[in-house]
Amino acid sequence: MFISMNWISDFVDLEGLDKMELISKFSLATAEVENDIFHKGEDLSGVVVAEIKSVEEHPESKKLHLLKVDAGDGKLTDVVCGAPNVRVGMKTAFAKVGAQIGDITIAPRPLAGYDSFGMCCSEKEIGISDNNDGIMDILDDAPNGTDIKDLYEIDDIIFEVDNKSLTNRPDLWGHYGIAREFATIAKRPLKELPTLDLSKYDNLEKIDLKIEDELCQRYSSLKVENINTNVAPVNMRIRLFYCGMRAINLLADLTNYIMLEMGQPMHAFDSRKVEKIRIKRFDKPFTFTTLDGIERNIDENTLMICNDNTPVAIAGIMGGLDSEIVEDTTTLTLESATFNAASIRKSAVRLSHRTDASARYEKSLDPEMTTVAIARFMKLLSDIDDGVKVVSALTDEYAFHYPQVSLDFDKDFVDKYTGIEISDEHIVDTLTSLGFGITQNGANFHVEVPSYRATKDISLKADIIEEITRIYGYDNFELSTTNAPLYPVRMAEDKNVEDRIKDILVKRFQLHEVHSYVWQYADEYKKLGMEVEENIKLANSTNPNIETLRRSIIPTQLCQVNYNTGYATDFGIFEVGRVVEGLKEDGLCDEHKKLCITLFSKTKSLETLYFELRDMIAETIADVRHKSLTYKKLEATHSYEHPKNLYSLVLDDVVIGEMGVAHPLVSKKIDKKAAIVFAEIDVEALADIKQENISYVEPSKYPSIEVDLSFVAEKFSEINDTIKESAQSILKKVGVADVYSDSTGKSITVRLLFGDDERTLTHDEVQKVVDDIIEKLKNKGINLKM
């Protein structure tokens, strides 16, 4: 937001003060000022009021004119000018020879065969508006030769306040609120805002006005006739331009001027098109054309200003095209209102249309300003056009009142909170200057918070401390070290598990950690043939590509693998991230923390990579929980999962995740020759499983015996279950030594480890157990490979 120091000076006497220093103090005490500060008019000199005495057409040009102008120096000056609006008797801004306009120095020069000794300037050329349709038409009575900067407020200092720093300060969205801060900082009085006494119109008929929806907090209105002036004064237009707004016409400019001055948006309706004002929402959606000519979709949640049942404006955002002020408008119905801040913000987001008005309304404006803004508007309008006539009483519907905020504190509270000694006088002077009502009884203070600070800003005693200290100056605080006890905090178990897993995957298996967002990226999913699964969606998402939250990290990592296939032939990535599995009973997202691992290889077979992932997970779980995983066959339910090679990961009879292979269609789109496998584990479920204590067993002093048996079978689990049934004390360990497949089928080589802690085993007793296992497996149709 741009702030004009000339405008501030209307309300605070800054005579004799360093304005740049004041701006710096404002930045420290109130709100952040952006780095660029603009000294308007600094690069303009030698431009004066001049009168056009004669106009002749250029004999060889249809656009150029030969002028003689009186610049107040006792002679007529020859000027060649191409502006279309030149006329005899017109007064304009004239840059004499030697004048400076920005980087340009005016000098005599030939133009189309004639010498021109100066330049007649447009408002844009001298930097006071963006109007370049013709030379400036000066209607004010000023002697020829008057310096244009003496006639108008062209010299000004403009600084920009960071809007983010004003989010909690609705009172600072206008120059008058900023002036209050400057008055406090400079220790000078704040002048009252000049307004028109509207009570003298109380005997007139009121406007037919009714608030029909609680989203409208207050609505004030006044009707005015006999408006004969259509153009705002130059100084008003200069201020609007310097503060980033374009001049339109007197009534529109006045509403913008009040908004920039007081922070209170206003709207002027053509009275011919507004008779019965109703503020309400509609049951059904419809389309509505706003002032910018755009047709917008209005839903049942958007508050509308209506002429009876006909919408004429979107409340707090923008007026309608059909009720706008036009050139022949001589009567207006003035609106000054406040609305529910959240509803305005949501409506602006839904419509994708944020305006200067909505930016202010969504900050919780003070409803007490609505009538003051109308009185200020009428003061300015009557000063400009003294023939205007008020034809209604001030009509005011006040539906919602913010509660009065009162706070009590004592001097000890201030001293304890700040750590320094701040005088009673400073406390009283600061709060009084900022508009707070304050009474002191000994060391106790009672504060009445002004309405413009009570809508969302000041509610706690600590807020009062901030007001006192920021004006006192944070740079005036003495630096000291605070003594405070520090207590160790035990890390949450799921965080411990997460950190240990990350260390293992990076240090032991050389995987790369990645990070991603929680969306399902529709465009990326589509490229790989994966579906965007139904889940929670973002309300009012502006990008349909990322409107749905993900249920799994696996598709995200497959997209990441797709981006990185050109960088390495073999790599693995992992992430500990969030997924959302619908809604919980309380209506909140059912959020889970998941570990996802994806391996990619162009050099290894799918089987090799799959078992590499299995061993990686098993080793990691064993290291973190000292327990062994088991696996159960799963049916594929997602578009990215292989229909066969999918297993759940089970620990202590709890399913903690799944492991699988990328669907062939997905894998081919990533790389036709590559193998891709993945696993996803619920970190919180894993953390909930109790860690097994490590027990140590003394190794046997006697030799063990290994026996390898190759069986014709598809799954090791069937073999393992049978061996466990036949297990005897001398059988210490069972594992897979090898898997072999040929044209005759698949065989699994099982390694049996036999041993005893007390003696050396004989061949016969080992063979007896081996024969028993072979016989039992044979009875189940699992034979030795011959």
mmCIF file of N, CA, C and O in Angstrom, residues 542-617:
data_model
loop_
_atom_site.group_PDB
_atom_site.id
_atom_site.type_symbol
_atom_site.label_atom_id
_atom_site.label_comp_id
_atom_site.label_asym_id
_atom_site.label_seq_id
_atom_site.Cartn_x
_atom_site.Cartn_y
_atom_site.Cartn_z
ATOM 1 N N THR A 542 -7.436 -23.479 -7.260
ATOM 2 C CA THR A 542 -7.256 -22.748 -8.520
ATOM 3 C C THR A 542 -6.509 -23.581 -9.550
ATOM 4 O O THR A 542 -6.376 -23.174 -10.686
ATOM 5 N N ASN A 543 -6.020 -24.758 -9.138
ATOM 6 C CA ASN A 543 -5.272 -25.622 -10.049
ATOM 7 C C ASN A 543 -5.824 -27.040 -9.960
ATOM 8 O O ASN A 543 -5.569 -27.745 -8.986
ATOM 9 N N PRO A 544 -6.598 -27.486 -10.954
ATOM 10 C CA PRO A 544 -7.193 -28.831 -10.886
ATOM 11 C C PRO A 544 -6.151 -29.945 -10.872
ATOM 12 O O PRO A 544 -6.470 -31.076 -10.520
ATOM 13 N N ASN A 545 -4.928 -29.639 -11.258
ATOM 14 C CA ASN A 545 -3.867 -30.652 -11.265
ATOM 15 C C ASN A 545 -3.495 -31.094 -9.854
ATOM 16 O O ASN A 545 -3.008 -32.206 -9.652
ATOM 17 N N ILE A 546 -3.722 -30.235 -8.862
ATOM 18 C CA ILE A 546 -3.300 -30.564 -7.492
ATOM 19 C C ILE A 546 -4.432 -30.328 -6.489
ATOM 20 O O ILE A 546 -4.209 -29.831 -5.397
ATOM 21 N N GLU A 547 -5.644 -30.698 -6.862
ATOM 22 C CA GLU A 547 -6.760 -30.429 -5.962
ATOM 23 C C GLU A 547 -7.074 -31.610 -5.040
ATOM 24 O O GLU A 547 -7.759 -31.452 -4.029
ATOM 25 N N THR A 548 -6.580 -32.827 -5.360
ATOM 26 C CA THR A 548 -6.913 -34.020 -4.581
ATOM 27 C C THR A 548 -5.714 -34.475 -3.762
ATOM 28 O O THR A 548 -4.602 -34.603 -4.286
ATOM 29 N N LEU A 549 -5.927 -34.742 -2.470
ATOM 30 C CA LEU A 549 -4.846 -35.216 -1.605
ATOM 31 C C LEU A 549 -4.560 -36.690 -1.875
ATOM 32 O O LEU A 549 -5.436 -37.449 -2.257
ATOM 33 N N ARG A 550 -3.326 -37.087 -1.665
ATOM 34 C CA ARG A 550 -2.920 -38.455 -1.998
ATOM 35 C C ARG A 550 -3.244 -39.427 -0.866
ATOM 36 O O ARG A 550 -3.244 -39.067 0.308
ATOM 37 N N ARG A 551 -3.479 -40.690 -1.245
ATOM 38 C CA ARG A 551 -3.682 -41.768 -0.291
ATOM 39 C C ARG A 551 -2.406 -42.587 -0.107
ATOM 40 O O ARG A 551 -2.297 -43.357 0.848
ATOM 41 N N SER A 552 -1.472 -42.438 -1.030
ATOM 42 C CA SER A 552 -0.221 -43.204 -0.977
ATOM 43 C C SER A 552 0.901 -42.376 -1.590
ATOM 44 O O SER A 552 0.666 -41.549 -2.477
ATOM 45 N N ILE A 553 2.126 -42.631 -1.096
ATOM 46 C CA ILE A 553 3.296 -41.937 -1.658
ATOM 47 C C ILE A 553 3.833 -42.674 -2.881
ATOM 48 O O ILE A 553 4.603 -42.115 -3.664
ATOM 49 N N ILE A 554 3.417 -43.919 -3.067
ATOM 50 C CA ILE A 554 3.978 -44.735 -4.152
ATOM 51 C C ILE A 554 3.811 -44.069 -5.515
ATOM 52 O O ILE A 554 4.797 -43.935 -6.261
ATOM 53 N N PRO A 555 2.605 -43.620 -5.916
ATOM 54 C CA PRO A 555 2.489 -42.962 -7.227
ATOM 55 C C PRO A 555 3.365 -41.714 -7.345
ATOM 56 O O PRO A 555 3.916 -41.439 -8.407
ATOM 57 N N THR A 556 3.514 -40.983 -6.235
ATOM 58 C CA THR A 556 4.375 -39.796 -6.248
ATOM 59 C C THR A 556 5.805 -40.199 -6.575
ATOM 60 O O THR A 556 6.477 -39.553 -7.399
ATOM 61 N N GLN A 557 6.280 -41.289 -5.948
ATOM 62 C CA GLN A 557 7.667 -41.712 -6.190
ATOM 63 C C GLN A 557 7.846 -42.293 -7.587
ATOM 64 O O GLN A 557 8.911 -42.140 -8.189
ATOM 65 N N LEU A 558 6.823 -42.915 -8.124
ATOM 66 C CA LEU A 558 6.933 -43.406 -9.502
ATOM 67 C C LEU A 558 7.093 -42.235 -10.466
ATOM 68 O O LEU A 558 7.848 -42.329 -11.440
ATOM 69 N N CYS A 559 6.402 -41.122 -10.180
ATOM 70 C CA CYS A 559 6.589 -39.908 -10.997
ATOM 71 C C CYS A 559 8.005 -39.360 -10.828
ATOM 72 O O CYS A 559 8.634 -38.926 -11.797
ATOM 73 N N GLN A 560 8.526 -39.396 -9.591
ATOM 74 C CA GLN A 560 9.882 -38.911 -9.344
ATOM 75 C C GLN A 560 10.914 -39.788 -10.041
ATOM 76 O O GLN A 560 11.906 -39.291 -10.588
ATOM 77 N N VAL A 561 10.686 -41.107 -10.032
ATOM 78 C CA VAL A 561 11.578 -42.026 -10.747
ATOM 79 C C VAL A 561 11.575 -41.694 -12.235
ATOM 80 O O VAL A 561 12.625 -41.664 -12.895
ATOM 81 N N ASN A 562 10.381 -41.396 -12.768
ATOM 82 C CA ASN A 562 10.255 -41.076 -14.189
ATOM 83 C C ASN A 562 11.087 -39.857 -14.570
ATOM 84 O O ASN A 562 11.659 -39.791 -15.653
ATOM 85 N N TYR A 563 11.183 -38.875 -13.653
ATOM 86 C CA TYR A 563 11.971 -37.673 -13.919
ATOM 87 C C TYR A 563 13.474 -37.945 -13.903
ATOM 88 O O TYR A 563 14.257 -37.184 -14.464
ATOM 89 N N ASN A 564 13.890 -39.017 -13.234
ATOM 90 C CA ASN A 564 15.320 -39.209 -12.967
ATOM 91 C C ASN A 564 15.944 -40.389 -13.688
ATOM 92 O O ASN A 564 17.096 -40.734 -13.406
ATOM 93 N N THR A 565 15.226 -41.014 -14.615
ATOM 94 C CA THR A 565 15.765 -42.199 -15.291
ATOM 95 C C THR A 565 16.996 -41.888 -16.129
ATOM 96 O O THR A 565 17.811 -42.783 -16.402
ATOM 97 N N GLY A 566 17.141 -40.650 -16.554
ATOM 98 C CA GLY A 566 18.289 -40.299 -17.393
ATOM 99 C C GLY A 566 19.568 -40.031 -16.624
ATOM 100 O O GLY A 566 20.632 -39.840 -17.225
ATOM 101 N N TYR A 567 19.504 -40.003 -15.285
ATOM 102 C CA TYR A 567 20.680 -39.641 -14.487
ATOM 103 C C TYR A 567 21.491 -40.845 -14.007
ATOM 104 O O TYR A 567 22.666 -40.705 -13.685
ATOM 105 N N ALA A 568 20.875 -42.011 -13.925
ATOM 106 C CA ALA A 568 21.595 -43.192 -13.434
ATOM 107 C C ALA A 568 20.857 -44.441 -13.902
ATOM 108 O O ALA A 568 19.638 -44.443 -14.092
ATOM 109 N N THR A 569 21.618 -45.529 -14.097
ATOM 110 C CA THR A 569 20.996 -46.786 -14.512
ATOM 111 C C THR A 569 20.374 -47.519 -13.334
ATOM 112 O O THR A 569 19.432 -48.300 -13.510
ATOM 113 N N ASP A 570 20.901 -47.289 -12.136
ATOM 114 C CA ASP A 570 20.391 -47.935 -10.925
ATOM 115 C C ASP A 570 20.345 -46.910 -9.799
ATOM 116 O O ASP A 570 21.334 -46.206 -9.565
ATOM 117 N N PHE A 571 19.226 -46.799 -9.133
ATOM 118 C CA PHE A 571 19.155 -45.927 -7.959
ATOM 119 C C PHE A 571 17.938 -46.300 -7.114
ATOM 120 O O PHE A 571 17.008 -46.993 -7.571
ATOM 121 N N GLY A 572 17.970 -45.827 -5.891
ATOM 122 C CA GLY A 572 16.850 -46.034 -4.986
ATOM 123 C C GLY A 572 16.522 -44.734 -4.267
ATOM 124 O O GLY A 572 17.421 -43.968 -3.921
ATOM 125 N N ILE A 573 15.243 -44.473 -4.060
ATOM 126 C CA ILE A 573 14.828 -43.267 -3.352
ATOM 127 C C ILE A 573 13.880 -43.654 -2.219
ATOM 128 O O ILE A 573 13.259 -44.723 -2.240
ATOM 129 N N PHE A 574 13.797 -42.778 -1.221
ATOM 130 C CA PHE A 574 12.841 -43.006 -0.143
ATOM 131 C C PHE A 574 12.365 -41.661 0.388
ATOM 132 O O PHE A 574 13.012 -40.638 0.215
ATOM 133 N N GLU A 575 11.218 -41.694 1.051
ATOM 134 C CA GLU A 575 10.666 -40.499 1.680
ATOM 135 C C GLU A 575 9.808 -40.908 2.867
ATOM 136 O O GLU A 575 9.094 -41.917 2.807
ATOM 137 N N VAL A 576 9.885 -40.122 3.939
ATOM 138 C CA VAL A 576 8.931 -40.226 5.028
ATOM 139 C C VAL A 576 8.008 -39.012 4.889
ATOM 140 O O VAL A 576 8.431 -37.878 5.097
ATOM 141 N N GLY A 577 6.784 -39.271 4.487
ATOM 142 C CA GLY A 577 5.858 -38.177 4.206
ATOM 143 C C GLY A 577 4.459 -38.481 4.681
ATOM 144 O O GLY A 577 4.188 -39.514 5.303
ATOM 145 N N ARG A 578 3.543 -37.564 4.363
ATOM 146 C CA ARG A 578 2.167 -37.665 4.835
ATOM 147 C C ARG A 578 1.221 -38.105 3.721
ATOM 148 O O ARG A 578 1.383 -37.724 2.561
ATOM 149 N N VAL A 579 0.225 -38.907 4.117
ATOM 150 C CA VAL A 579 -0.873 -39.267 3.223
ATOM 151 C C VAL A 579 -2.177 -39.063 3.987
ATOM 152 O O VAL A 579 -2.179 -38.963 5.222
ATOM 153 N N VAL A 580 -3.269 -38.971 3.265
ATOM 154 C CA VAL A 580 -4.576 -38.761 3.889
ATOM 155 C C VAL A 580 -5.527 -39.846 3.390
ATOM 156 O O VAL A 580 -5.682 -40.035 2.177
ATOM 157 N N GLU A 581 -6.125 -40.565 4.314
ATOM 158 C CA GLU A 581 -7.044 -41.649 3.972
ATOM 159 C C GLU A 581 -8.466 -41.262 4.362
ATOM 160 O O GLU A 581 -9.044 -41.774 5.320
ATOM 161 N N GLY A 582 -9.029 -40.284 3.650
ATOM 162 C CA GLY A 582 -10.394 -39.854 3.903
ATOM 163 C C GLY A 582 -10.527 -39.026 5.173
ATOM 164 O O GLY A 582 -9.569 -38.412 5.641
ATOM 165 N N LEU A 583 -11.726 -39.044 5.747
ATOM 166 C CA LEU A 583 -12.033 -38.268 6.946
ATOM 167 C C LEU A 583 -12.250 -39.179 8.142
ATOM 168 O O LEU A 583 -12.739 -40.303 8.007
ATOM 169 N N LYS A 584 -11.906 -38.669 9.325
ATOM 170 C CA LYS A 584 -12.199 -39.358 10.573
ATOM 171 C C LYS A 584 -13.616 -38.999 11.023
ATOM 172 O O LYS A 584 -14.281 -38.166 10.417
ATOM 173 N N GLU A 585 -14.056 -39.607 12.098
ATOM 174 C CA GLU A 585 -15.414 -39.367 12.595
ATOM 175 C C GLU A 585 -15.621 -37.918 13.021
ATOM 176 O O GLU A 585 -16.726 -37.395 12.964
ATOM 177 N N ASP A 586 -14.532 -37.263 13.460
ATOM 178 C CA ASP A 586 -14.664 -35.872 13.896
ATOM 179 C C ASP A 586 -14.618 -34.879 12.747
ATOM 180 O O ASP A 586 -14.621 -33.668 12.953
ATOM 181 N N GLY A 587 -14.563 -35.405 11.513
ATOM 182 C CA GLY A 587 -14.581 -34.528 10.348
ATOM 183 C C GLY A 587 -13.217 -34.042 9.902
ATOM 184 O O GLY A 587 -13.107 -33.333 8.905
ATOM 185 N N LEU A 588 -12.160 -34.405 10.649
ATOM 186 C CA LEU A 588 -10.805 -34.017 10.269
ATOM 187 C C LEU A 588 -10.180 -35.076 9.365
ATOM 188 O O LEU A 588 -10.630 -36.227 9.329
ATOM 189 N N CYS A 589 -9.131 -34.686 8.655
ATOM 190 C CA CYS A 589 -8.461 -35.611 7.746
ATOM 191 C C CYS A 589 -7.802 -36.754 8.526
ATOM 192 O O CYS A 589 -7.187 -36.535 9.565
ATOM 193 N N ASP A 590 -7.951 -37.968 7.994
ATOM 194 C CA ASP A 590 -7.303 -39.138 8.590
ATOM 195 C C ASP A 590 -5.882 -39.212 8.036
ATOM 196 O O ASP A 590 -5.620 -39.845 7.018
ATOM 197 N N GLU A 591 -4.981 -38.562 8.711
ATOM 198 C CA GLU A 591 -3.614 -38.351 8.212
ATOM 199 C C GLU A 591 -2.671 -39.398 8.787
ATOM 200 O O GLU A 591 -2.746 -39.750 9.963
ATOM 201 N N HIS A 592 -1.761 -39.905 7.944
ATOM 202 C CA HIS A 592 -0.798 -40.919 8.374
ATOM 203 C C HIS A 592 0.593 -40.559 7.854
ATOM 204 O O HIS A 592 0.733 -39.994 6.766
ATOM 205 N N LYS A 593 1.606 -40.965 8.641
ATOM 206 C CA LYS A 593 2.991 -40.783 8.219
ATOM 207 C C LYS A 593 3.488 -42.105 7.632
ATOM 208 O O LYS A 593 3.439 -43.138 8.294
ATOM 209 N N LYS A 594 3.923 -42.068 6.385
ATOM 210 C CA LYS A 594 4.341 -43.285 5.691
ATOM 211 C C LYS A 594 5.799 -43.191 5.234
ATOM 212 O O LYS A 594 6.300 -42.116 4.904
ATOM 213 N N LEU A 595 6.470 -44.361 5.238
ATOM 214 C CA LEU A 595 7.793 -44.499 4.628
ATOM 215 C C LEU A 595 7.588 -45.183 3.295
ATOM 216 O O LEU A 595 6.970 -46.262 3.228
ATOM 217 N N CYS A 596 8.075 -44.580 2.235
ATOM 218 C CA CYS A 596 7.971 -45.185 0.905
ATOM 219 C C CYS A 596 9.374 -45.352 0.328
ATOM 220 O O CYS A 596 10.204 -44.435 0.397
ATOM 221 N N ILE A 597 9.648 -46.547 -0.218
ATOM 222 C CA ILE A 597 10.939 -46.853 -0.849
ATOM 223 C C ILE A 597 10.656 -47.333 -2.262
ATOM 224 O O ILE A 597 9.775 -48.178 -2.478
ATOM 225 N N THR A 598 11.399 -46.826 -3.241
ATOM 226 C CA THR A 598 11.275 -47.272 -4.621
ATOM 227 C C THR A 598 12.668 -47.517 -5.189
ATOM 228 O O THR A 598 13.554 -46.656 -5.065
ATOM 229 N N LEU A 599 12.869 -48.701 -5.786
ATOM 230 C CA LEU A 599 14.152 -49.053 -6.407
ATOM 231 C C LEU A 599 13.961 -49.147 -7.914
ATOM 232 O O LEU A 599 12.947 -49.677 -8.398
ATOM 233 N N PHE A 600 14.951 -48.655 -8.649
ATOM 234 C CA PHE A 600 14.923 -48.641 -10.112
ATOM 235 C C PHE A 600 16.232 -49.214 -10.616
ATOM 236 O O PHE A 600 17.315 -48.872 -10.122
ATOM 237 N N SER A 601 16.157 -50.124 -11.607
ATOM 238 C CA SER A 601 17.383 -50.709 -12.146
ATOM 239 C C SER A 601 17.211 -51.097 -13.605
ATOM 240 O O SER A 601 16.193 -51.684 -13.988
ATOM 241 N N LYS A 602 18.238 -50.747 -14.399
ATOM 242 C CA LYS A 602 18.305 -51.178 -15.790
ATOM 243 C C LYS A 602 19.244 -52.375 -15.962
ATOM 244 O O LYS A 602 19.316 -52.944 -17.049
ATOM 245 N N THR A 603 19.966 -52.725 -14.887
ATOM 246 C CA THR A 603 20.981 -53.779 -14.986
ATOM 247 C C THR A 603 20.584 -55.056 -14.248
ATOM 248 O O THR A 603 21.159 -56.114 -14.508
ATOM 249 N N LYS A 604 19.643 -54.979 -13.331
ATOM 250 C CA LYS A 604 19.245 -56.147 -12.541
ATOM 251 C C LYS A 604 17.893 -56.663 -13.007
ATOM 252 O O LYS A 604 17.056 -55.907 -13.504
ATOM 253 N N SER A 605 17.673 -57.963 -12.796
ATOM 254 C CA SER A 605 16.381 -58.542 -13.134
ATOM 255 C C SER A 605 15.350 -58.091 -12.115
ATOM 256 O O SER A 605 15.688 -57.666 -11.000
ATOM 257 N N LEU A 606 14.098 -58.215 -12.499
ATOM 258 C CA LEU A 606 13.019 -57.831 -11.597
ATOM 259 C C LEU A 606 13.048 -58.674 -10.334
ATOM 260 O O LEU A 606 12.838 -58.172 -9.220
ATOM 261 N N GLU A 607 13.337 -59.954 -10.492
ATOM 262 C CA GLU A 607 13.379 -60.860 -9.337
ATOM 263 C C GLU A 607 14.499 -60.469 -8.386
ATOM 264 O O GLU A 607 14.302 -60.399 -7.156
ATOM 265 N N THR A 608 15.665 -60.181 -8.932
ATOM 266 C CA THR A 608 16.804 -59.792 -8.090
ATOM 267 C C THR A 608 16.508 -58.504 -7.335
ATOM 268 O O THR A 608 16.770 -58.393 -6.131
ATOM 269 N N LEU A 609 15.925 -57.523 -8.033
ATOM 270 C CA LEU A 609 15.632 -56.238 -7.403
ATOM 271 C C LEU A 609 14.556 -56.396 -6.334
ATOM 272 O O LEU A 609 14.608 -55.757 -5.273
ATOM 273 N N TYR A 610 13.581 -57.278 -6.605
ATOM 274 C CA TYR A 610 12.487 -57.494 -5.657
ATOM 275 C C TYR A 610 13.016 -58.077 -4.346
ATOM 276 O O TYR A 610 12.672 -57.606 -3.255
ATOM 277 N N PHE A 611 13.867 -59.089 -4.454
ATOM 278 C CA PHE A 611 14.417 -59.701 -3.238
ATOM 279 C C PHE A 611 15.421 -58.778 -2.545
ATOM 280 O O PHE A 611 15.592 -58.824 -1.328
ATOM 281 N N GLU A 612 16.058 -57.921 -3.321
ATOM 282 C CA GLU A 612 16.951 -56.927 -2.724
ATOM 283 C C GLU A 612 16.158 -55.963 -1.848
ATOM 284 O O GLU A 612 16.581 -55.612 -0.735
ATOM 285 N N LEU A 613 14.965 -55.555 -2.339
ATOM 286 C CA LEU A 613 14.097 -54.690 -1.547
ATOM 287 C C LEU A 613 13.583 -55.424 -0.313
ATOM 288 O O LEU A 613 13.540 -54.859 0.787
ATOM 289 N N ARG A 614 13.200 -56.700 -0.498
ATOM 290 C CA ARG A 614 12.717 -57.490 0.640
ATOM 291 C C ARG A 614 13.755 -57.572 1.743
ATOM 292 O O ARG A 614 13.466 -57.342 2.919
ATOM 293 N N ASP A 615 15.000 -57.868 1.351
ATOM 294 C CA ASP A 615 16.067 -57.997 2.351
ATOM 295 C C ASP A 615 16.372 -56.650 3.007
ATOM 296 O O ASP A 615 16.679 -56.576 4.200
ATOM 297 N N MET A 616 16.284 -55.588 2.221
ATOM 298 C CA MET A 616 16.535 -54.245 2.747
ATOM 299 C C MET A 616 15.518 -53.901 3.837
ATOM 300 O O MET A 616 15.876 -53.411 4.913
ATOM 301 N N ILE A 617 14.252 -54.191 3.551
ATOM 302 C CA ILE A 617 13.189 -53.892 4.523
ATOM 303 C C ILE A 617 13.326 -54.782 5.754
ATOM 304 O O ILE A 617 13.219 -54.318 6.896
#
